[in-house]
């Protein structure tokens, strides 16, 4: 049976093999957050979303400041059309992501939608920071 072969339940053999491997790794690792996240991803690929969510939450409980775990949870929730919860998870991921400044985070939607020039976006970001009560000087800080 090759990786492209589908089992009777409709699951790809490779996905089932991954699920078995990551289940074992999660158990052997003492429920390490990375092992739990990989198990959650494998569960997601075989349509077991509720179990995947439980494992993402367990991983987050063990490593609450891991922005990748929060992002992965957001992707799962988005796929389940639980948009408000997905947005909350994505926001938490962005808050923890050390690679983006406050200005980058706020301006990203403007860049994606090609709103204004770079100078216009910088001015808009400072304006938005002021509106929500943040000092515009925070634009170059990390969250």
PDB file of C-alpha atoms in Angstrom:
ATOM      1  CA  UNK A   1       0.000   0.000   0.000  1.00  0.00           C
ATOM      2  CA  UNK A   2       1.653   3.277  -1.064  1.00  0.00           C
ATOM      3  CA  UNK A   3       1.172   6.724   0.529  1.00  0.00           C
ATOM      4  CA  UNK A   4      -1.475   7.715  -1.987  1.00  0.00           C
ATOM      5  CA  UNK A   5      -3.631   4.690  -1.239  1.00  0.00           C
ATOM      6  CA  UNK A   6      -6.790   5.466   0.657  1.00  0.00           C
ATOM      7  CA  UNK A   7      -8.050   3.220   3.450  1.00  0.00           C
ATOM      8  CA  UNK A   8     -11.645   2.050   3.839  1.00  0.00           C
ATOM      9  CA  UNK A   9     -12.441   5.048   6.048  1.00  0.00           C
ATOM     10  CA  UNK A  10     -11.135   7.434   3.415  1.00  0.00           C
ATOM     11  CA  UNK A  11      -7.920   8.365   5.204  1.00  0.00           C
ATOM     12  CA  UNK A  12      -4.623   8.526   3.400  1.00  0.00           C
ATOM     13  CA  UNK A  13      -2.215   5.829   4.614  1.00  0.00           C
ATOM     14  CA  UNK A  14       0.488   8.451   5.145  1.00  0.00           C
ATOM     15  CA  UNK A  15      -1.857  10.506   7.350  1.00  0.00           C
ATOM     16  CA  UNK A  16      -2.666   7.443   9.445  1.00  0.00           C
ATOM     17  CA  UNK A  17       1.010   6.587   9.761  1.00  0.00           C
ATOM     18  CA  UNK A  18       1.723  10.157  10.906  1.00  0.00           C
ATOM     19  CA  UNK A  19      -1.120   9.973  13.394  1.00  0.00           C
ATOM     20  CA  UNK A  20       0.263   6.776  14.890  1.00  0.00           C
ATOM     21  CA  UNK A  21       3.808   8.177  15.010  1.00  0.00           C
ATOM     22  CA  UNK A  22       2.801  11.444  16.659  1.00  0.00           C
ATOM     23  CA  UNK A  23       0.522   9.659  19.144  1.00  0.00           C
ATOM     24  CA  UNK A  24       3.478   7.568  20.226  1.00  0.00           C
ATOM     25  CA  UNK A  25       5.817  10.579  20.361  1.00  0.00           C
ATOM     26  CA  UNK A  26       3.347  12.548  22.485  1.00  0.00           C
ATOM     27  CA  UNK A  27       3.129   9.653  24.920  1.00  0.00           C
ATOM     28  CA  UNK A  28       6.892   8.986  25.041  1.00  0.00           C
ATOM     29  CA  UNK A  29       7.815  12.684  25.325  1.00  0.00           C
ATOM     30  CA  UNK A  30       5.779  13.206  28.465  1.00  0.00           C
ATOM     31  CA  UNK A  31       3.256  15.319  26.559  1.00  0.00           C
ATOM     32  CA  UNK A  32       5.839  17.798  25.216  1.00  0.00           C
ATOM     33  CA  UNK A  33       4.121  20.829  23.568  1.00  0.00           C
ATOM     34  CA  UNK A  34       5.751  20.258  20.173  1.00  0.00           C
ATOM     35  CA  UNK A  35       4.758  16.592  20.176  1.00  0.00           C
ATOM     36  CA  UNK A  36       1.202  17.566  21.133  1.00  0.00           C
ATOM     37  CA  UNK A  37       1.066  20.169  18.349  1.00  0.00           C
ATOM     38  CA  UNK A  38       2.243  17.617  15.787  1.00  0.00           C
ATOM     39  CA  UNK A  39      -0.338  15.129  17.032  1.00  0.00           C
ATOM     40  CA  UNK A  40      -3.009  17.836  16.759  1.00  0.00           C
ATOM     41  CA  UNK A  41      -1.975  18.553  13.183  1.00  0.00           C
ATOM     42  CA  UNK A  42      -2.153  14.852  12.284  1.00  0.00           C
ATOM     43  CA  UNK A  43      -5.600  14.604  13.902  1.00  0.00           C
ATOM     44  CA  UNK A  44      -6.715  17.635  11.925  1.00  0.00           C
ATOM     45  CA  UNK A  45      -5.642  15.984   8.685  1.00  0.00           C
ATOM     46  CA  UNK A  46      -7.801  12.938   9.370  1.00  0.00           C
ATOM     47  CA  UNK A  47     -10.849  15.006  10.297  1.00  0.00           C
ATOM     48  CA  UNK A  48     -10.705  14.625  14.072  1.00  0.00           C
ATOM     49  CA  UNK A  49     -10.936  18.352  14.806  1.00  0.00           C
ATOM     50  CA  UNK A  50     -12.305  18.140  18.358  1.00  0.00           C
ATOM     51  CA  UNK A  51      -9.377  15.962  19.436  1.00  0.00           C
ATOM     52  CA  UNK A  52      -6.971  18.254  17.567  1.00  0.00           C
ATOM     53  CA  UNK A  53      -8.328  21.269  19.431  1.00  0.00           C
ATOM     54  CA  UNK A  54      -7.945  19.493  22.773  1.00  0.00           C
ATOM     55  CA  UNK A  55      -4.288  18.701  22.004  1.00  0.00           C
ATOM     56  CA  UNK A  56      -3.554  22.263  20.850  1.00  0.00           C
ATOM     57  CA  UNK A  57      -5.060  23.561  24.096  1.00  0.00           C
ATOM     58  CA  UNK A  58      -2.988  21.089  26.123  1.00  0.00           C
ATOM     59  CA  UNK A  59       0.155  22.220  24.269  1.00  0.00           C
ATOM     60  CA  UNK A  60      -0.728  25.879  24.897  1.00  0.00           C
ATOM     61  CA  UNK A  61      -1.290  25.161  28.590  1.00  0.00           C
ATOM     62  CA  UNK A  62       2.260  23.752  28.721  1.00  0.00           C
ATOM     63  CA  UNK A  63       3.790  26.563  26.619  1.00  0.00           C
ATOM     64  CA  UNK A  64       1.450  29.575  26.792  1.00  0.00           C
ATOM     65  CA  UNK A  65       3.955  31.969  25.203  1.00  0.00           C
ATOM     66  CA  UNK A  66       4.548  29.944  22.033  1.00  0.00           C
ATOM     67  CA  UNK A  67       3.169  32.073  19.205  1.00  0.00           C
ATOM     68  CA  UNK A  68       3.247  29.166  16.733  1.00  0.00           C
ATOM     69  CA  UNK A  69       0.899  27.097  18.905  1.00  0.00           C
ATOM     70  CA  UNK A  70      -1.558  29.988  19.070  1.00  0.00           C
ATOM     71  CA  UNK A  71      -1.331  30.445  15.294  1.00  0.00           C
ATOM     72  CA  UNK A  72      -1.946  26.737  14.673  1.00  0.00           C
ATOM     73  CA  UNK A  73      -4.964  26.811  16.971  1.00  0.00           C
ATOM     74  CA  UNK A  74      -6.232  29.830  15.034  1.00  0.00           C
ATOM     75  CA  UNK A  75      -5.913  27.941  11.755  1.00  0.00           C
ATOM     76  CA  UNK A  76      -7.883  25.010  13.167  1.00  0.00           C
ATOM     77  CA  UNK A  77     -10.625  27.296  14.499  1.00  0.00           C
ATOM     78  CA  UNK A  78     -10.766  29.190  11.195  1.00  0.00           C
ATOM     79  CA  UNK A  79     -11.272  25.883   9.382  1.00  0.00           C
ATOM     80  CA  UNK A  80     -14.136  25.115  11.766  1.00  0.00           C
ATOM     81  CA  UNK A  81     -15.667  28.524  10.948  1.00  0.00           C
ATOM     82  CA  UNK A  82     -15.287  29.644  14.555  1.00  0.00           C
ATOM     83  CA  UNK A  83     -14.092  33.015  13.359  1.00  0.00           C
ATOM     84  CA  UNK A  84     -14.205  35.015  16.588  1.00  0.00           C
ATOM     85  CA  UNK A  85     -12.197  32.394  18.445  1.00  0.00           C
ATOM     86  CA  UNK A  86      -9.780  32.138  15.498  1.00  0.00           C
ATOM     87  CA  UNK A  87      -9.211  35.895  15.498  1.00  0.00           C
ATOM     88  CA  UNK A  88      -8.540  35.824  19.251  1.00  0.00           C
ATOM     89  CA  UNK A  89      -5.959  33.044  18.754  1.00  0.00           C
ATOM     90  CA  UNK A  90      -4.317  34.919  15.848  1.00  0.00           C
ATOM     91  CA  UNK A  91      -4.174  38.129  17.901  1.00  0.00           C
ATOM     92  CA  UNK A  92      -2.512  36.238  20.745  1.00  0.00           C
ATOM     93  CA  UNK A  93      -0.007  34.758  18.269  1.00  0.00           C
ATOM     94  CA  UNK A  94       0.832  38.217  16.957  1.00  0.00           C
ATOM     95  CA  UNK A  95       1.246  39.583  20.470  1.00  0.00           C
ATOM     96  CA  UNK A  96       3.819  36.882  21.167  1.00  0.00           C
ATOM     97  CA  UNK A  97       5.641  36.981  17.816  1.00  0.00           C
ATOM     98  CA  UNK A  98       8.982  38.676  18.514  1.00  0.00           C
ATOM     99  CA  UNK A  99       9.687  39.299  14.834  1.00  0.00           C
ATOM    100  CA  UNK A 100       7.126  42.035  14.253  1.00  0.00           C
ATOM    101  CA  UNK A 101       7.054  45.505  15.749  1.00  0.00           C
ATOM    102  CA  UNK A 102       3.813  47.142  16.840  1.00  0.00           C
ATOM    103  CA  UNK A 103       3.950  49.242  13.662  1.00  0.00           C
ATOM    104  CA  UNK A 104       4.388  46.150  11.466  1.00  0.00           C
ATOM    105  CA  UNK A 105       1.467  44.391  13.113  1.00  0.00           C
ATOM    106  CA  UNK A 106      -0.885  47.362  12.736  1.00  0.00           C
ATOM    107  CA  UNK A 107       0.199  48.218   9.191  1.00  0.00           C
ATOM    108  CA  UNK A 108       0.110  44.674   7.799  1.00  0.00           C
ATOM    109  CA  UNK A 109      -3.591  44.752   6.785  1.00  0.00           C
ATOM    110  CA  UNK A 110      -3.000  48.104   5.074  1.00  0.00           C
ATOM    111  CA  UNK A 111      -0.094  46.627   3.114  1.00  0.00           C
ATOM    112  CA  UNK A 112      -2.011  43.485   2.173  1.00  0.00           C
ATOM    113  CA  UNK A 113      -4.888  45.565   0.800  1.00  0.00           C
ATOM    114  CA  UNK A 114      -2.501  48.059  -0.838  1.00  0.00           C
ATOM    115  CA  UNK A 115      -3.892  51.032   1.085  1.00  0.00           C
ATOM    116  CA  UNK A 116      -1.866  54.190   0.473  1.00  0.00           C
ATOM    117  CA  UNK A 117       1.856  54.672   0.138  1.00  0.00           C
ATOM    118  CA  UNK A 118       4.395  53.590   2.726  1.00  0.00           C
ATOM    119  CA  UNK A 119       4.399  57.135   4.133  1.00  0.00           C
ATOM    120  CA  UNK A 120       0.563  57.151   4.278  1.00  0.00           C
ATOM    121  CA  UNK A 121       0.543  53.830   6.114  1.00  0.00           C
ATOM    122  CA  UNK A 122       3.126  55.023   8.639  1.00  0.00           C
ATOM    123  CA  UNK A 123       1.039  58.108   9.362  1.00  0.00           C
ATOM    124  CA  UNK A 124      -2.132  56.008   9.656  1.00  0.00           C
ATOM    125  CA  UNK A 125      -0.453  53.589  12.088  1.00  0.00           C
ATOM    126  CA  UNK A 126       0.642  56.462  14.346  1.00  0.00           C
ATOM    127  CA  UNK A 127      -2.872  57.884  14.177  1.00  0.00           C
ATOM    128  CA  UNK A 128      -4.429  54.530  15.087  1.00  0.00           C
ATOM    129  CA  UNK A 129      -2.038  54.052  18.003  1.00  0.00           C
ATOM    130  CA  UNK A 130      -3.054  57.477  19.303  1.00  0.00           C
ATOM    131  CA  UNK A 131      -6.772  56.641  18.897  1.00  0.00           C
ATOM    132  CA  UNK A 132      -6.461  53.558  21.118  1.00  0.00           C
ATOM    133  CA  UNK A 133      -4.398  55.385  23.723  1.00  0.00           C
ATOM    134  CA  UNK A 134      -0.887  54.215  22.849  1.00  0.00           C
ATOM    135  CA  UNK A 135       2.009  56.597  22.482  1.00  0.00           C
ATOM    136  CA  UNK A 136       2.807  56.747  18.736  1.00  0.00           C
ATOM    137  CA  UNK A 137       6.456  56.315  19.720  1.00  0.00           C
ATOM    138  CA  UNK A 138       5.585  52.618  20.375  1.00  0.00           C
ATOM    139  CA  UNK A 139       5.517  52.059  16.603  1.00  0.00           C
ATOM    140  CA  UNK A 140       9.037  50.550  16.636  1.00  0.00           C
ATOM    141  CA  UNK A 141       8.639  48.511  19.819  1.00  0.00           C
ATOM    142  CA  UNK A 142       8.005  44.811  20.062  1.00  0.00           C
ATOM    143  CA  UNK A 143       4.853  43.709  21.858  1.00  0.00           C
TER     144      UNK A 143
END
